[in-house]
Tab-separated table of C-alpha atoms in Angstrom:
chain	number	residue	atom	x	y	z
A	1	MET	CA	1.688	-25.549	26.318
A	2	ARG	CA	-1.515	-26.387	24.831
A	3	MET	CA	-3.089	-26.076	28.110
A	4	LEU	CA	-2.022	-22.698	29.108
A	5	ARG	CA	-2.935	-21.284	25.036
A	6	ASN	CA	-6.554	-22.823	26.054
A	7	LEU	CA	-6.684	-20.799	29.481
A	8	SER	CA	-5.410	-17.449	28.007
A	9	MET	CA	-8.009	-18.081	25.581
A	10	PHE	CA	-10.808	-18.366	28.004
A	11	LEU	CA	-9.797	-15.588	30.402
A	12	LEU	CA	-9.330	-13.166	26.608
A	13	SER	CA	-13.209	-14.107	26.050
A	14	SER	CA	-14.817	-14.020	29.711
A	15	PRO	CA	-17.305	-11.424	30.033
A	16	PHE	CA	-14.911	-10.035	33.310
A	17	SER	CA	-12.259	-9.059	31.463
A	18	ARG	CA	-13.472	-5.805	28.986
A	19	GLY	CA	-10.217	-5.797	26.693
A	20	ARG	CA	-8.575	-9.187	25.581
A	21	MET	CA	-5.254	-7.340	26.221
A	22	ARG	CA	-5.524	-6.829	29.926
A	23	ASP	CA	-4.240	-9.524	33.146
A	24	ALA	CA	-4.480	-12.556	31.095
A	25	SER	CA	-2.734	-11.401	27.934
A	26	LEU	CA	0.081	-11.101	30.404
A	27	PHE	CA	0.587	-15.217	30.195
A	28	LEU	CA	1.183	-14.712	26.362
A	29	GLN	CA	3.341	-11.530	26.008
A	30	LYS	CA	6.162	-13.318	28.584
A	31	ARG	CA	6.053	-16.121	25.901
A	32	ASP	CA	9.194	-16.805	23.801
A	33	LEU	CA	8.993	-17.441	19.701
A	34	VAL	CA	11.779	-19.432	18.319
A	35	LYS	CA	14.223	-17.306	16.784
A	36	VAL	CA	15.355	-17.783	13.495
A	37	ARG	CA	17.088	-15.473	10.954
A	38	LEU	CA	16.100	-15.313	7.706
A	39	LYS	CA	17.851	-14.276	4.362
A	40	TRP	CA	16.389	-11.708	2.430
A	41	VAL	CA	15.337	-13.539	-0.881
A	42	LYS	CA	15.087	-11.630	-4.248
A	43	ASN	CA	11.568	-11.940	-6.075
A	44	ARG	CA	11.610	-11.432	-9.671
A	45	GLY	CA	8.611	-11.509	-10.225
A	46	LEU	CA	7.563	-8.499	-7.505
A	47	ASP	CA	10.493	-6.305	-8.491
A	48	HIS	CA	9.375	-6.579	-11.982
A	49	ILE	CA	5.487	-4.838	-10.902
A	50	ILE	CA	7.366	-2.538	-8.815
A	51	ASP	CA	9.734	-1.255	-11.659
A	52	ASN	CA	6.532	-1.059	-14.308
A	53	GLU	CA	4.364	0.692	-11.566
A	54	THR	CA	6.628	3.189	-10.786
A	55	ASP	CA	7.115	4.573	-14.192
A	56	LEU	CA	2.917	4.653	-14.142
A	57	LYS	CA	2.915	6.401	-11.232
A	58	ALA	CA	4.947	8.915	-11.906
A	59	VAL	CA	2.939	9.481	-15.243
A	60	CYS	CA	-0.388	9.733	-13.518
A	61	LEU	CA	1.405	12.528	-11.307
A	62	ILE	CA	2.605	14.613	-14.461
A	63	LYS	CA	-0.757	14.188	-16.063
A	64	ASP	CA	-2.168	15.786	-13.055
A	65	ALA	CA	0.297	18.044	-12.206
A	66	ILE	CA	-0.368	19.925	-15.971
A	67	LYS	CA	-3.466	19.417	-15.547
A	68	ARG	CA	-3.567	21.554	-12.630
A	69	SER	CA	-1.652	23.759	-14.250
A	70	SER	CA	-4.179	26.849	-15.534
A	71	ALA	CA	-2.294	26.958	-18.647
A	72	GLY	CA	-2.906	23.383	-19.694
A	73	CYS	CA	0.577	22.467	-20.013
A	74	LEU	CA	3.773	22.701	-18.357
A	75	SER	CA	7.281	23.681	-19.164
A	76	ALA	CA	10.643	21.216	-19.314
A	77	SER	CA	12.158	23.039	-16.645
A	78	SER	CA	8.886	22.795	-14.694
A	79	LEU	CA	8.959	18.653	-14.948
A	80	SER	CA	12.768	18.780	-13.869
A	81	GLU	CA	11.723	20.603	-10.732
A	82	ARG	CA	9.773	17.001	-9.610
A	83	GLN	CA	12.709	14.606	-10.168
A	84	LYS	CA	11.982	13.887	-6.681
A	85	HIS	CA	8.780	13.704	-6.277
A	86	LEU	CA	7.992	11.731	-9.326
A	87	GLY	CA	10.865	8.899	-7.878
A	88	LEU	CA	12.631	8.601	-11.314
A	89	THR	CA	16.156	6.843	-11.976
A	90	VAL	CA	16.283	8.812	-15.259
A	91	PRO	CA	16.307	12.659	-16.355
A	92	VAL	CA	12.235	13.721	-16.210
A	93	LEU	CA	12.468	15.491	-19.714
A	94	ARG	CA	13.631	12.363	-21.218
A	95	PHE	CA	10.913	10.008	-19.115
A	96	VAL	CA	7.968	12.168	-20.517
A	97	ARG	CA	9.218	12.348	-24.363
A	98	ARG	CA	9.453	8.494	-23.790
A	99	TYR	CA	5.467	8.255	-23.895
A	100	PRO	CA	4.494	10.643	-27.026
A	101	THR	CA	1.229	9.087	-26.632
A	102	LEU	CA	0.214	10.858	-23.801
A	103	PHE	CA	2.256	14.074	-23.549
A	104	GLU	CA	2.625	16.623	-26.443
A	105	GLU	CA	5.317	18.457	-26.548
A	106	PHE	CA	5.289	21.444	-28.350
A	107	ARG	CA	6.996	25.219	-28.283
A	108	GLY	CA	5.841	28.230	-26.625
A	109	ASP	CA	5.182	31.158	-27.827
A	110	ARG	CA	6.817	33.207	-26.180
A	111	PHE	CA	10.261	31.314	-25.174
A	112	LYS	CA	10.501	29.711	-28.880
A	113	ASN	CA	13.253	27.449	-27.449
A	114	VAL	CA	12.172	25.971	-24.285
A	115	PRO	CA	9.757	22.796	-24.766
A	116	MET	CA	6.234	22.268	-23.767
A	117	PHE	CA	4.302	19.649	-22.856
A	118	ARG	CA	0.805	19.251	-22.622
A	119	LEU	CA	-2.080	16.026	-23.001
A	120	THR	CA	-2.385	14.049	-25.536
A	121	ASP	CA	-6.490	13.350	-26.550
A	122	THR	CA	-5.768	9.891	-25.551
A	123	ALA	CA	-4.561	10.833	-22.248
A	124	ARG	CA	-7.610	13.048	-22.054
A	125	VAL	CA	-9.887	10.018	-22.569
A	126	LEU	CA	-7.971	8.142	-19.910
A	127	ASP	CA	-8.435	10.870	-17.045
A	128	GLU	CA	-12.385	11.368	-17.745
A	129	ARG	CA	-13.107	7.723	-17.550
A	130	GLU	CA	-10.445	7.454	-14.633
A	131	GLN	CA	-12.631	10.303	-12.848
A	132	ARG	CA	-15.456	8.806	-13.062
A	133	ILE	CA	-14.253	5.982	-11.291
A	134	TYR	CA	-13.865	7.965	-8.698
A	135	GLN	CA	-17.148	9.414	-9.036
A	136	SER	CA	-18.564	5.750	-8.807
A	137	HIS	CA	-17.052	4.426	-6.358
A	138	GLU	CA	-16.128	7.285	-3.749
A	139	GLU	CA	-17.935	5.846	-0.834
A	140	ASP	CA	-14.985	2.540	-1.438
A	141	LEU	CA	-12.284	5.497	-1.478
A	142	VAL	CA	-13.914	6.833	2.160
A	143	GLU	CA	-14.081	3.977	3.570
A	144	ARG	CA	-9.849	3.482	2.694
A	145	LEU	CA	-9.725	6.563	4.313
A	146	CYS	CA	-11.662	6.016	7.420
A	147	ARG	CA	-10.171	2.896	7.807
A	148	LEU	CA	-6.525	4.745	7.604
A	149	LEU	CA	-7.660	7.441	10.259
A	150	MET	CA	-9.293	5.131	12.247
A	151	MET	CA	-5.873	2.850	12.983
A	152	THR	CA	-3.970	6.006	14.480
A	153	LYS	CA	-4.315	6.749	18.041
A	154	SER	CA	-5.953	10.171	17.902
A	155	ARG	CA	-7.915	9.741	14.841
A	156	THR	CA	-6.396	12.376	12.790
A	157	LEU	CA	-2.923	12.222	10.305
A	158	PRO	CA	-1.680	15.498	9.169
A	159	PHE	CA	-2.196	15.895	5.300
A	160	GLN	CA	1.368	15.369	4.526
A	161	SER	CA	1.098	11.898	5.970
A	162	ILE	CA	-2.244	11.336	4.043
A	163	ASP	CA	-0.453	12.768	0.501
A	164	PRO	CA	2.103	10.511	-0.075
A	165	LEU	CA	-0.539	7.322	0.074
A	166	LYS	CA	-3.080	9.493	-2.412
A	167	TRP	CA	-2.121	7.263	-5.595
A	168	ASP	CA	-1.554	4.092	-3.252
A	169	LEU	CA	-5.419	4.725	-1.614
A	170	GLY	CA	-7.072	5.871	-4.766
A	171	LEU	CA	-7.707	8.790	-3.688
A	172	PRO	CA	-7.964	11.730	-5.912
A	173	ASP	CA	-5.761	14.403	-6.634
A	174	ASP	CA	-8.043	17.207	-5.880
A	175	TYR	CA	-9.893	14.648	-2.716
A	176	VAL	CA	-9.293	17.406	0.250
A	177	LYS	CA	-11.564	19.774	-1.889
A	178	ARG	CA	-13.938	16.998	-3.739
A	179	ILE	CA	-14.286	14.406	-0.852
A	180	VAL	CA	-13.623	16.513	2.547
A	181	PRO	CA	-16.163	18.230	2.347
A	182	LYS	CA	-18.993	16.048	1.125
A	183	TYR	CA	-18.945	13.690	4.142
A	184	SER	CA	-18.180	16.546	6.884
A	185	ASP	CA	-19.539	13.514	9.452
A	186	HIS	CA	-16.862	11.336	8.396
A	187	PHE	CA	-14.020	13.977	8.300
A	188	ARG	CA	-12.783	17.665	9.435
A	189	MET	CA	-10.370	19.790	9.080
A	190	VAL	CA	-8.029	20.747	11.831
A	191	LYS	CA	-4.556	22.566	12.766
A	192	GLN	CA	-3.032	21.056	14.776
A	193	GLN	CA	-0.316	22.147	17.867
A	194	ASN	CA	2.388	21.753	15.481
A	195	GLY	CA	0.952	24.239	13.283
A	196	LEU	CA	0.368	21.107	10.604
A	197	LEU	CA	-3.172	21.070	9.564
A	198	ALA	CA	-4.973	17.276	9.241
A	199	LEU	CA	-7.936	15.645	8.546
A	200	SER	CA	-9.847	14.358	11.833
A	201	LEU	CA	-12.134	11.465	11.716
A	202	GLU	CA	-15.057	12.714	13.193
A	203	ASN	CA	-17.065	9.686	13.777
A	204	TRP	CA	-16.105	6.185	14.343
A	205	HIS	CA	-17.954	3.826	12.026
A	206	GLU	CA	-18.003	0.328	13.878
A	207	GLU	CA	-18.366	-1.683	10.426
A	208	TYR	CA	-15.163	-0.319	8.995
A	209	ALA	CA	-13.500	-1.627	11.997
A	210	VAL	CA	-12.896	-4.963	10.836
A	211	SER	CA	-9.846	-6.118	9.278
A	212	GLU	CA	-9.157	-7.628	6.050
A	213	LEU	CA	-7.599	-10.628	7.914
A	214	GLN	CA	-11.104	-10.559	9.998
A	215	LYS	CA	-13.606	-10.496	7.116
A	216	ARG	CA	-11.765	-13.901	4.824
A	217	SER	CA	-12.068	-15.235	8.352
A	218	GLU	CA	-15.703	-14.600	8.955
A	219	ASN	CA	-16.837	-16.268	5.660
A	220	THR	CA	-14.635	-19.085	5.826
A	221	ASP	CA	-15.578	-19.894	9.813
A	222	GLU	CA	-17.934	-22.367	10.650
A	223	TYR	CA	-19.960	-20.277	12.900
A	224	GLY	CA	-19.802	-17.282	10.479
A	225	THR	CA	-19.503	-13.919	12.608
A	226	TYR	CA	-17.240	-11.457	13.249
A	227	ARG	CA	-18.507	-11.766	16.876
A	228	ASN	CA	-17.304	-14.672	17.614
A	229	LEU	CA	-13.754	-13.501	16.027
A	230	LYS	CA	-13.802	-10.452	18.655
A	231	LYS	CA	-12.896	-13.358	21.957
A	232	GLY	CA	-9.494	-13.575	21.272
A	233	LEU	CA	-9.266	-15.755	18.821
A	234	SER	CA	-6.028	-16.735	16.452
A	235	LEU	CA	-6.376	-15.744	13.595
A	236	SER	CA	-3.745	-17.302	10.769
A	237	PHE	CA	-2.039	-14.735	7.982
A	238	PRO	CA	-1.600	-16.478	4.841
A	239	LEU	CA	1.416	-17.237	3.885
A	240	SER	CA	3.868	-18.124	0.669
A	241	PHE	CA	7.577	-18.482	1.517
A	242	PRO	CA	10.435	-18.252	-0.897
A	243	ARG	CA	11.194	-21.110	-2.462
A	244	GLY	CA	13.795	-23.783	0.367
A	245	TYR	CA	11.795	-21.576	3.552
A	246	GLY	CA	8.820	-23.453	3.754
A	247	SER	CA	10.423	-26.898	4.469
A	248	GLN	CA	12.399	-25.533	7.416
A	249	LYS	CA	11.620	-27.088	10.631
A	250	LYS	CA	13.027	-24.081	12.514
A	251	VAL	CA	10.709	-21.901	10.200
A	252	ILE	CA	7.791	-24.264	10.627
A	253	ALA	CA	7.480	-24.145	14.886
A	254	TRP	CA	8.637	-20.849	14.873
A	255	MET	CA	5.606	-20.010	11.945
A	256	ASP	CA	3.061	-22.171	13.709
A	257	GLU	CA	3.449	-21.003	17.127
A	258	PHE	CA	3.600	-17.108	15.688
A	259	GLN	CA	0.246	-18.124	14.351
A	260	LYS	CA	-1.202	-19.422	17.272
A	261	LEU	CA	-0.967	-15.903	19.402
A	262	PRO	CA	-4.567	-13.981	19.582
A	263	TYR	CA	-5.101	-11.661	16.820
A	264	ILE	CA	-5.170	-7.878	17.571
A	265	SER	CA	-7.704	-5.857	15.347
A	266	PRO	CA	-5.604	-2.623	14.012
A	267	TYR	CA	-8.534	-1.077	15.205
A	268	GLU	CA	-7.934	-1.798	18.960
A	269	ASP	CA	-6.188	-0.166	21.593
A	270	PRO	CA	-2.872	-1.604	22.131
A	271	SER	CA	-1.992	0.852	25.295
A	272	GLN	CA	-1.744	-2.750	27.231
A	273	ILE	CA	0.406	-4.821	25.559
A	274	ASP	CA	4.219	-5.066	26.274
A	275	PRO	CA	5.814	-3.459	23.659
A	276	ASN	CA	8.837	-5.482	23.710
A	277	SER	CA	6.225	-9.061	24.008
A	278	ASN	CA	5.375	-11.591	21.578
A	279	LEU	CA	1.891	-10.491	21.542
A	280	MET	CA	2.873	-6.638	20.187
A	281	GLU	CA	4.719	-8.430	17.159
A	282	LYS	CA	1.438	-9.888	16.018
A	283	ARG	CA	-0.316	-7.094	16.428
A	284	VAL	CA	2.414	-4.563	14.100
A	285	VAL	CA	2.775	-7.365	11.575
A	286	GLY	CA	-1.452	-7.247	11.638
A	287	VAL	CA	-1.354	-3.620	11.254
A	288	PHE	CA	1.255	-3.161	8.039
A	289	HIS	CA	-0.504	-6.562	6.731
A	290	GLU	CA	-4.134	-4.046	6.987
A	291	LEU	CA	-2.450	-0.865	5.676
A	292	LEU	CA	-1.434	-2.664	2.543
A	293	SER	CA	-4.696	-4.586	2.394
A	294	ILE	CA	-6.684	-1.120	1.889
A	295	THR	CA	-3.821	-0.179	-0.628
A	296	ILE	CA	-4.999	-0.166	-4.542
A	297	HIS	CA	-1.893	-2.572	-5.340
A	298	LYS	CA	-1.202	-3.823	-2.154
A	299	LYS	CA	1.981	-2.179	-1.470
A	300	THR	CA	3.744	1.107	-0.549
A	301	LYS	CA	7.344	2.854	-0.005
A	302	ARG	CA	8.507	2.250	3.569
A	303	ASN	CA	9.033	5.768	4.336
A	304	TYR	CA	5.363	6.265	3.655
A	305	LEU	CA	4.882	3.726	6.573
A	306	ARG	CA	7.302	5.664	8.770
A	307	CYS	CA	5.436	9.095	8.819
A	308	LEU	CA	2.258	6.699	10.529
A	309	ARG	CA	4.720	5.380	12.867
A	310	GLU	CA	4.346	7.082	16.140
A	311	GLU	CA	0.549	7.352	15.195
A	312	MET	CA	-0.080	3.492	14.569
A	313	THR	CA	2.371	2.714	17.980
A	314	LEU	CA	4.758	1.019	15.583
A	315	PRO	CA	8.175	0.407	16.600
A	316	GLU	CA	10.895	2.501	15.902
A	317	LYS	CA	12.761	0.192	13.918
A	318	PHE	CA	9.996	-1.898	11.673
A	319	THR	CA	11.792	-2.816	8.445
A	320	ARG	CA	12.736	-5.961	10.507
A	321	ILE	CA	9.396	-7.144	10.777
A	322	PHE	CA	8.812	-7.319	6.552
A	323	THR	CA	12.609	-9.340	6.851
A	324	ARG	CA	11.549	-11.126	9.584
A	325	TYR	CA	8.341	-12.374	7.849
A	326	PRO	CA	8.849	-13.058	4.681
A	327	GLY	CA	5.942	-15.266	4.022
A	328	ILE	CA	4.365	-12.396	4.362
A	329	PHE	CA	5.336	-9.647	3.327
A	330	TYR	CA	8.339	-8.419	0.423
A	331	LEU	CA	10.928	-6.053	0.280
A	332	SER	CA	12.217	-4.872	-2.857
A	333	LEU	CA	14.773	-2.222	-3.483
A	334	LYS	CA	14.230	-1.684	-6.900
A	335	CYS	CA	14.396	2.417	-8.179
A	336	LYS	CA	16.393	3.422	-5.530
A	337	THR	CA	14.312	2.973	-3.142
A	338	THR	CA	12.344	0.486	-0.578
A	339	THR	CA	8.768	-0.803	-1.174
A	340	VAL	CA	7.123	-3.286	0.478
A	341	ALA	CA	4.272	-5.721	-0.849
A	342	LEU	CA	1.811	-8.068	0.598
A	343	LYS	CA	3.027	-11.373	-1.138
A	344	GLU	CA	-1.073	-12.408	-0.989
A	345	GLY	CA	-2.259	-9.430	-3.213
A	346	TYR	CA	-0.162	-10.719	-5.683
A	347	GLN	CA	-0.476	-13.958	-7.995
A	348	ARG	CA	1.543	-15.190	-11.288
A	349	GLY	CA	2.344	-11.923	-11.779
A	350	LYS	CA	-0.710	-9.886	-11.477
A	351	LEU	CA	-3.023	-8.448	-8.930
A	352	VAL	CA	-5.491	-11.037	-6.734
A	353	CYS	CA	-7.912	-8.557	-6.616
A	354	LEU	CA	-8.228	-6.053	-9.498
A	355	HIS	CA	-9.969	-2.644	-8.267
A	356	PRO	CA	-11.446	-0.957	-11.091
A	357	LEU	CA	-8.626	2.220	-10.271
A	358	ALA	CA	-5.969	-0.671	-10.874
A	359	GLY	CA	-7.896	-1.322	-13.980
A	360	ILE	CA	-7.865	1.863	-15.828
A	361	ARG	CA	-3.810	2.423	-14.710
A	362	GLU	CA	-3.167	-0.665	-16.634
A	363	LYS	CA	-5.093	0.931	-19.503
A	364	TYR	CA	-2.076	3.957	-19.061
A	365	SER	CA	0.470	1.194	-18.844
A	366	TYR	CA	-0.769	-0.258	-22.334
A	367	VAL	CA	-0.652	3.520	-23.685
A	368	MET	CA	2.896	3.783	-22.473
A	369	ARG	CA	3.635	0.389	-23.826
A	370	THR	CA	2.015	1.912	-27.137
A	371	GLY	CA	4.445	5.307	-26.687
A	372	VAL	CA	7.901	3.682	-26.429
A	373	MET	CA	6.907	1.260	-29.502
A	374	TYR	CA	5.940	4.213	-32.276
A	375	ARG	CA	7.945	7.051	-30.452
A	376	GLY	CA	10.386	6.922	-33.655
A	377	ARG	CA	7.671	6.609	-35.957
A	378	GLY	CA	6.650	10.475	-35.524
A	379	LEU	CA	3.509	9.906	-33.427
A	380	LYS	CA	1.206	12.984	-32.551
A	381	GLY	CA	-0.771	13.938	-29.693
A	382	ASP	CA	-2.512	15.958	-32.455
A	383	GLY	CA	-5.645	13.915	-32.331
A	384	SER	CA	-4.976	12.218	-35.527
A	385	ASN	CA	-3.442	8.963	-33.626
A	386	GLN	CA	-5.870	7.710	-31.557
A	387	LEU	CA	-5.380	4.648	-30.153
A	388	VAL	CA	-8.099	2.332	-29.789
A	389	PHE	CA	-8.228	0.111	-26.450
A	390	PRO	CA	-8.600	-3.656	-26.719
A	391	ASN	CA	-10.571	-5.218	-24.095
A	392	LYS	CA	-9.310	-5.721	-20.888
A	393	ASP	CA	-7.873	-8.728	-20.402
A	394	SER	CA	-5.401	-8.379	-23.396
A	395	LEU	CA	-3.855	-4.931	-21.635
A	396	VAL	CA	-1.910	-6.924	-18.799
A	397	PRO	CA	1.402	-8.663	-20.286
A	398	GLU	CA	1.603	-11.847	-19.972
A	399	GLU	CA	4.155	-12.736	-17.208
A	400	GLY	CA	5.866	-16.235	-16.644
A	401	ASP	CA	3.884	-19.181	-14.382
A	402	GLU	CA	7.090	-19.235	-12.359
A	403	VAL	CA	7.521	-16.634	-9.773
A	404	ARG	CA	11.608	-17.127	-9.338
A	405	HIS	CA	13.415	-16.632	-6.249
A	406	GLU	CA	16.905	-15.595	-6.138
A	407	SER	CA	19.531	-14.519	-2.810
A	408	GLU	CA	21.442	-11.475	-3.227
A	409	ASP	CA	24.505	-11.423	-1.289
A	410	ASN	CA	23.545	-13.222	2.057
A	411	ILE	CA	21.677	-9.657	3.295
A	412	GLU	CA	20.015	-11.262	6.279
A	413	ASP	CA	17.510	-9.603	9.026
A	414	GLY	CA	18.946	-6.423	9.963
A	415	GLY	CA	21.124	-6.007	6.895
A	416	ILE	CA	18.682	-3.284	5.160
A	417	ASP	CA	19.227	-0.112	6.891
A	418	ASP	CA	15.864	0.590	9.010
A	419	SER	CA	17.171	4.360	9.185
A	420	GLU	CA	17.959	4.317	5.396
A	421	ASP	CA	16.093	7.395	3.450
A	422	ASP	CA	14.491	6.676	0.476
A	423	ASP	CA	13.799	9.232	-2.054
């Protein structure tokens, strides 16, 4: 087996084979990995994060909607129409009233009985800080958008597939007007044959075509060059198995064989790979790993990924990838939806790498918690109740050092329906 692997590695790196995924890859594409079925295991720590950030995202979306309004306010009925878009499990009116530190309720002059909501002074201050981060980190956000397009077959995505990912990628609400025209050497707007308006990559940027896994390996490799990594070498994904899985002999053997397969960059053309091969499975894992890596919070909803399936050459039923590799991904069922998270992105209940946008969002979260505490004390948003922000380290609630895992109803691989529609 080792001789076969060494022979395939040599052929893949040979100058006689232009792509590592041609004739030589047939050896690897026919190999069978050990088949292991794992139960879905609940991670209370990640579920808690996803639950809190669902409310945080809804607050940010409502804030942006109020900003877009010409009157600078929205009625209760207008907010209620956004129930599904916000992904809330409680009525929007009740949700907004929960946070008086961000949203001020008042009665309009025209309709006295209709509740209206506008931003408080505190919310406007936070929004100004958020906008400054968008400006100072604009190139980083442009790179994330480029890398998303570079992983697609046609280097094009309709806006209806990109817009749900705005918050996850850290794109400003008005990115179509703010970023796309400004970076005409990166993007252009096109109209697809189906009539949908789409965003297309104008030029390929080789410096962006290095995945996060490759960057990490490049930093730790003794030779230290990306060129060495492009020659069909096997790269290992960081693993964090639920308690009890990592010591199982079958799991160890299965993951050892999987990790030794050549790493296929998500920015490379996969057309020469057998779609039913083990090599394609590792390539799909790499695509999801990269997609989650370029998000701000290292997670997104499963339905958002479904919109990218065809353009990124992903299998029709891809949820089994997440349940099959619980050491890499975590699939959460919180908030009546399905969210997939990259496990290596979190440690002890916190993001390992805190992006400045994640930092300002933590301040929103701090103000939200303050609103819940003081909503029964007559707190108003008229500027008389300004909050003093503490230093950044004190904004995040302390989580327990132990992340607990719990089995739930013996949900196994395939038990989470791939065809399920989330809100």
